[in-house]
Short mmCIF file of C-alpha atoms and ligand atoms in Angstrom, two decimals:
data_model
loop_
_atom_site.label_atom_id
_atom_site.label_comp_id
_atom_site.label_asym_id
_atom_site.label_seq_id
_atom_site.Cartn_x
_atom_site.Cartn_y
_atom_site.Cartn_z
CA MET A 1161 -43.34 -112.01 43.36
CA HIS A 1162 -41.19 -114.03 45.81
CA LYS A 1163 -41.34 -112.49 49.29
CA ASP A 1164 -37.53 -112.15 49.54
CA LEU A 1165 -37.39 -109.79 46.54
CA GLN A 1166 -37.68 -106.02 46.53
CA GLU A 1167 -38.45 -105.79 42.81
CA ILE A 1168 -38.76 -107.77 39.60
CA LEU A 1169 -36.19 -106.38 37.18
CA ILE A 1170 -36.95 -108.51 34.13
CA PRO A 1171 -40.36 -110.19 34.04
CA THR A 1172 -40.89 -113.60 32.41
CA ALA A 1173 -42.38 -112.25 29.17
CA GLU A 1174 -39.39 -109.94 28.64
CA LEU A 1175 -36.95 -112.75 29.35
CA ASP A 1176 -38.74 -115.00 26.85
CA ALA A 1177 -38.70 -112.33 24.15
CA GLY A 1178 -35.05 -111.42 24.80
CA VAL A 1179 -33.87 -115.03 24.71
CA LYS A 1180 -35.85 -115.71 21.53
CA LYS A 1181 -34.21 -112.71 19.86
CA LEU A 1182 -30.74 -113.96 20.83
CA GLY A 1183 -31.59 -117.40 19.43
CA GLU A 1184 -32.69 -115.86 16.13
CA ARG A 1185 -29.50 -113.77 15.84
CA ILE A 1186 -27.31 -116.78 16.61
CA SER A 1187 -29.20 -118.94 14.10
CA LYS A 1188 -28.59 -116.32 11.40
CA ASP A 1189 -24.93 -115.68 12.27
CA TYR A 1190 -24.00 -119.37 12.35
CA ALA A 1191 -26.26 -120.48 9.47
CA GLY A 1192 -25.10 -123.78 7.97
CA ARG A 1193 -22.79 -124.51 10.95
CA CYS A 1194 -23.07 -126.58 14.09
CA VAL A 1195 -22.64 -124.54 17.27
CA THR A 1196 -21.10 -125.85 20.47
CA LEU A 1197 -22.78 -124.13 23.39
CA VAL A 1198 -20.53 -124.17 26.44
CA GLY A 1199 -22.67 -123.41 29.48
CA VAL A 1200 -21.07 -122.03 32.62
CA LEU A 1201 -22.69 -123.90 35.51
CA LYS A 1202 -24.82 -123.48 37.44
CA GLY A 1203 -26.14 -120.05 36.54
CA CYS A 1204 -26.53 -120.80 32.83
CA THR A 1205 -29.00 -123.66 33.24
CA LEU A 1206 -32.39 -122.01 32.69
CA PHE A 1207 -31.04 -119.57 30.10
CA LEU A 1208 -29.20 -122.28 28.20
CA ALA A 1209 -32.25 -124.55 28.12
CA ASP A 1210 -34.38 -121.78 26.59
CA LEU A 1211 -31.65 -120.41 24.32
CA ALA A 1212 -30.84 -123.84 22.85
CA ARG A 1213 -34.52 -124.32 22.01
CA SER A 1214 -34.66 -121.02 20.18
CA ILE A 1215 -31.65 -121.84 17.98
CA SER A 1216 -32.73 -123.48 14.73
CA LEU A 1217 -29.35 -125.12 14.01
CA ASP A 1218 -27.61 -128.27 15.14
CA VAL A 1219 -26.05 -127.61 18.54
CA ARG A 1220 -23.84 -129.53 20.92
CA LEU A 1221 -24.00 -128.83 24.64
CA ASP A 1222 -21.09 -129.00 27.02
CA PHE A 1223 -20.46 -127.48 30.43
CA MET A 1224 -17.83 -126.00 32.67
CA MET A 1225 -18.10 -125.06 36.30
CA LEU A 1226 -15.87 -122.33 37.65
CA SER A 1227 -15.65 -120.81 41.06
CA SER A 1228 -15.00 -117.17 41.75
CA TYR A 1229 -17.91 -116.18 43.92
CA SER A 1230 -18.74 -116.69 47.53
CA GLY A 1231 -22.13 -115.30 48.59
CA GLU A 1232 -22.51 -111.81 47.14
CA HIS A 1233 -18.85 -111.10 46.44
CA SER A 1234 -16.36 -112.13 43.80
CA THR A 1235 -13.14 -113.53 45.19
CA GLY A 1236 -11.36 -112.60 41.95
CA VAL A 1237 -9.61 -115.97 41.80
CA VAL A 1238 -11.06 -118.30 39.17
CA ARG A 1239 -10.77 -122.09 39.46
CA ILE A 1240 -12.09 -124.86 37.19
CA LEU A 1241 -14.34 -127.16 39.22
CA LEU A 1242 -15.65 -129.11 36.22
CA ASP A 1243 -14.17 -129.21 32.72
CA LEU A 1244 -15.59 -129.87 29.23
CA LYS A 1245 -16.31 -133.48 28.33
CA GLU A 1246 -15.53 -133.14 24.60
CA SER A 1247 -12.79 -131.53 22.52
CA ILE A 1248 -13.67 -128.15 20.98
CA GLU A 1249 -10.84 -128.16 18.43
CA ASP A 1250 -12.10 -126.71 15.09
CA CYS A 1251 -15.56 -126.10 16.57
CA ASP A 1252 -17.64 -122.92 16.60
CA VAL A 1253 -17.90 -122.34 20.32
CA LEU A 1254 -20.32 -120.02 22.05
CA ILE A 1255 -19.85 -119.56 25.78
CA VAL A 1256 -23.24 -119.21 27.49
CA GLU A 1257 -23.09 -117.30 30.77
CA ASP A 1258 -25.76 -115.96 33.11
CA ILE A 1259 -24.08 -112.63 33.89
CA VAL A 1260 -20.84 -110.80 33.18
CA ASP A 1261 -19.95 -108.59 36.12
CA SER A 1262 -16.23 -107.87 36.68
CA GLY A 1263 -15.52 -109.92 33.55
CA LEU A 1264 -12.77 -111.86 35.32
CA THR A 1265 -14.55 -115.21 34.91
CA MET A 1266 -15.05 -114.61 31.18
CA GLU A 1267 -11.48 -113.40 30.71
CA TYR A 1268 -10.28 -116.64 32.25
CA MET A 1269 -12.70 -118.75 30.17
CA LEU A 1270 -11.60 -117.07 26.94
CA GLN A 1271 -7.91 -117.54 27.68
CA ASN A 1272 -8.43 -121.13 28.70
CA LEU A 1273 -10.69 -122.16 25.79
CA LYS A 1274 -8.54 -120.40 23.18
CA THR A 1275 -5.68 -122.80 23.98
CA ARG A 1276 -7.95 -125.66 22.81
CA ARG A 1277 -8.00 -124.22 19.28
CA PRO A 1278 -11.70 -123.76 18.50
CA ARG A 1279 -12.55 -122.47 14.99
CA SER A 1280 -14.35 -119.52 16.60
CA LEU A 1281 -15.02 -118.46 20.17
CA GLU A 1282 -17.68 -115.95 21.24
CA ILE A 1283 -19.57 -114.97 24.39
CA CYS A 1284 -23.32 -114.94 24.90
CA THR A 1285 -24.54 -113.59 28.23
CA LEU A 1286 -28.07 -113.19 29.48
CA LEU A 1287 -27.12 -110.18 31.64
CA ASP A 1288 -24.35 -107.61 31.42
CA LYS A 1289 -23.42 -105.45 34.40
CA PRO A 1290 -20.84 -103.16 32.74
CA SER A 1291 -20.48 -100.73 35.64
CA ARG A 1292 -18.26 -103.14 37.60
CA ARG A 1293 -16.08 -104.34 34.73
CA LYS A 1294 -12.42 -105.00 35.54
CA ALA A 1295 -11.49 -107.07 32.48
CA ASN A 1296 -12.37 -105.88 29.00
CA VAL A 1297 -14.06 -108.93 27.47
CA PRO A 1298 -15.67 -108.83 24.01
CA ILE A 1299 -19.31 -109.85 24.42
CA LYS A 1300 -20.98 -110.69 21.11
CA TYR A 1301 -24.48 -111.47 22.38
CA THR A 1302 -26.13 -109.71 25.35
CA GLY A 1303 -29.71 -110.31 26.46
CA PHE A 1304 -30.08 -107.39 28.89
CA THR A 1305 -27.78 -104.70 30.27
CA ILE A 1306 -28.51 -104.01 33.94
CA ALA A 1307 -27.42 -101.59 36.67
CA ASP A 1308 -25.14 -102.54 39.55
CA LYS A 1309 -27.63 -104.58 41.60
CA PHE A 1310 -27.28 -108.11 42.94
CA VAL A 1311 -29.90 -110.09 41.04
CA VAL A 1312 -31.34 -113.58 41.41
CA GLY A 1313 -33.70 -115.84 39.47
CA TYR A 1314 -33.74 -117.52 36.05
CA GLY A 1315 -30.62 -119.49 37.00
CA LEU A 1316 -28.95 -116.93 39.26
CA ASP A 1317 -28.70 -117.73 42.95
CA TYR A 1318 -27.90 -116.34 46.34
CA ASN A 1319 -26.33 -119.03 48.52
CA GLY A 1320 -27.76 -121.68 46.20
CA ILE A 1321 -31.38 -120.50 46.34
CA TYR A 1322 -33.73 -118.61 43.95
CA ARG A 1323 -32.42 -120.17 40.71
CA ASN A 1324 -35.88 -121.50 39.84
CA LEU A 1325 -37.65 -118.14 39.80
CA PRO A 1326 -39.04 -117.58 36.28
CA TYR A 1327 -37.95 -113.90 36.32
CA VAL A 1328 -34.90 -111.85 37.33
CA GLY A 1329 -35.31 -109.85 40.52
CA VAL A 1330 -33.45 -107.91 43.18
CA LEU A 1331 -33.18 -109.41 46.67
CA ASN A 1332 -34.24 -107.28 49.62
CA ALA A 1333 -31.70 -106.41 52.31
CA SER A 1334 -33.24 -108.68 54.96
CA ALA A 1335 -32.93 -111.72 52.66
CA ILE A 1336 -29.25 -110.90 52.10
CA GLU A 1337 -28.58 -110.50 55.81
CA GLY A 1338 -30.75 -113.48 56.77
CA LYS A 1339 -28.84 -115.89 54.45
CA LYS A 1340 -31.60 -118.49 54.15
CA ILE A 1341 -30.54 -122.15 54.00
CA CYS A 1342 -32.37 -124.74 51.86
CA ARG A 1343 -32.27 -128.25 53.42
P1 LIG B 1740 -17.50 -111.94 37.15
O1 LIG B 1740 -16.31 -112.83 37.10
O2 LIG B 1740 -17.89 -111.37 35.82
O3 LIG B 1740 -17.36 -110.87 38.20
O4 LIG B 1740 -18.70 -112.79 37.70
C1 LIG B 1740 -19.32 -113.77 36.99
C2 LIG B 1740 -20.15 -114.66 37.91
O5 LIG B 1740 -20.47 -113.99 39.14
C3 LIG B 1740 -21.47 -114.99 37.28
O6 LIG B 1740 -21.40 -116.14 36.51
C4 LIG B 1740 -22.37 -115.16 38.49
O7 LIG B 1740 -22.32 -116.48 38.93
C5 LIG B 1740 -21.78 -114.26 39.55
N1 LIG B 1740 -22.52 -112.98 39.66
C6 LIG B 1740 -22.11 -111.75 39.28
N2 LIG B 1740 -23.06 -110.82 39.51
C7 LIG B 1740 -24.10 -111.50 40.05
C8 LIG B 1740 -25.41 -111.09 40.48
O8 LIG B 1740 -25.85 -109.93 40.44
N3 LIG B 1740 -26.20 -112.08 40.99
C9 LIG B 1740 -25.81 -113.38 41.07
N4 LIG B 1740 -26.67 -114.25 41.57
N5 LIG B 1740 -24.59 -113.79 40.66
C10 LIG B 1740 -23.76 -112.85 40.15
#
């Protein structure tokens, strides 16, 4: 385990099994269709790479980058930093997110993407933290529901670090206070 963590919440084997299950469900639900996976950067990267490989259908990948977080805390204001490259009109779109916390980011994504007239629009999140929900967003696919803890790893960061950990873990207090820099 990385020395900055206090515990591993979801070990690699559980992540692998959970992501595989999601891929199988999605493959069944969208059978005969092509799915456009819209990854929310940067947290979606590891999850999206594994999820896409466990979907046995044709998929397209596109990305958005939004900002609402600074360090540990949500600012509540969502901005688009990077938009989709392709049109999603008449497409079956599945938003792929690392974690839904307050739900404000997803609420914004849904509203924004709906205006582009996709055939269908659903949410797939690796992690769901329902205890802090402020916006009621309909999540179709959830990998794991977790308690109100700030987690890192498997795409999730703290100040840009820890995304490459192959598991999801909880940072210890000294790592949060110390705010390590990677240069
Ligand atoms: P929301 O808008 O739902 O509050 O937040 C969504 C975004 O906040 C996620 O995409 C993620 O980047 C960030 N976030 C929320 N909770 C956590 C967490 O526990 N750990 C990390 N690393 N990021 C989080």
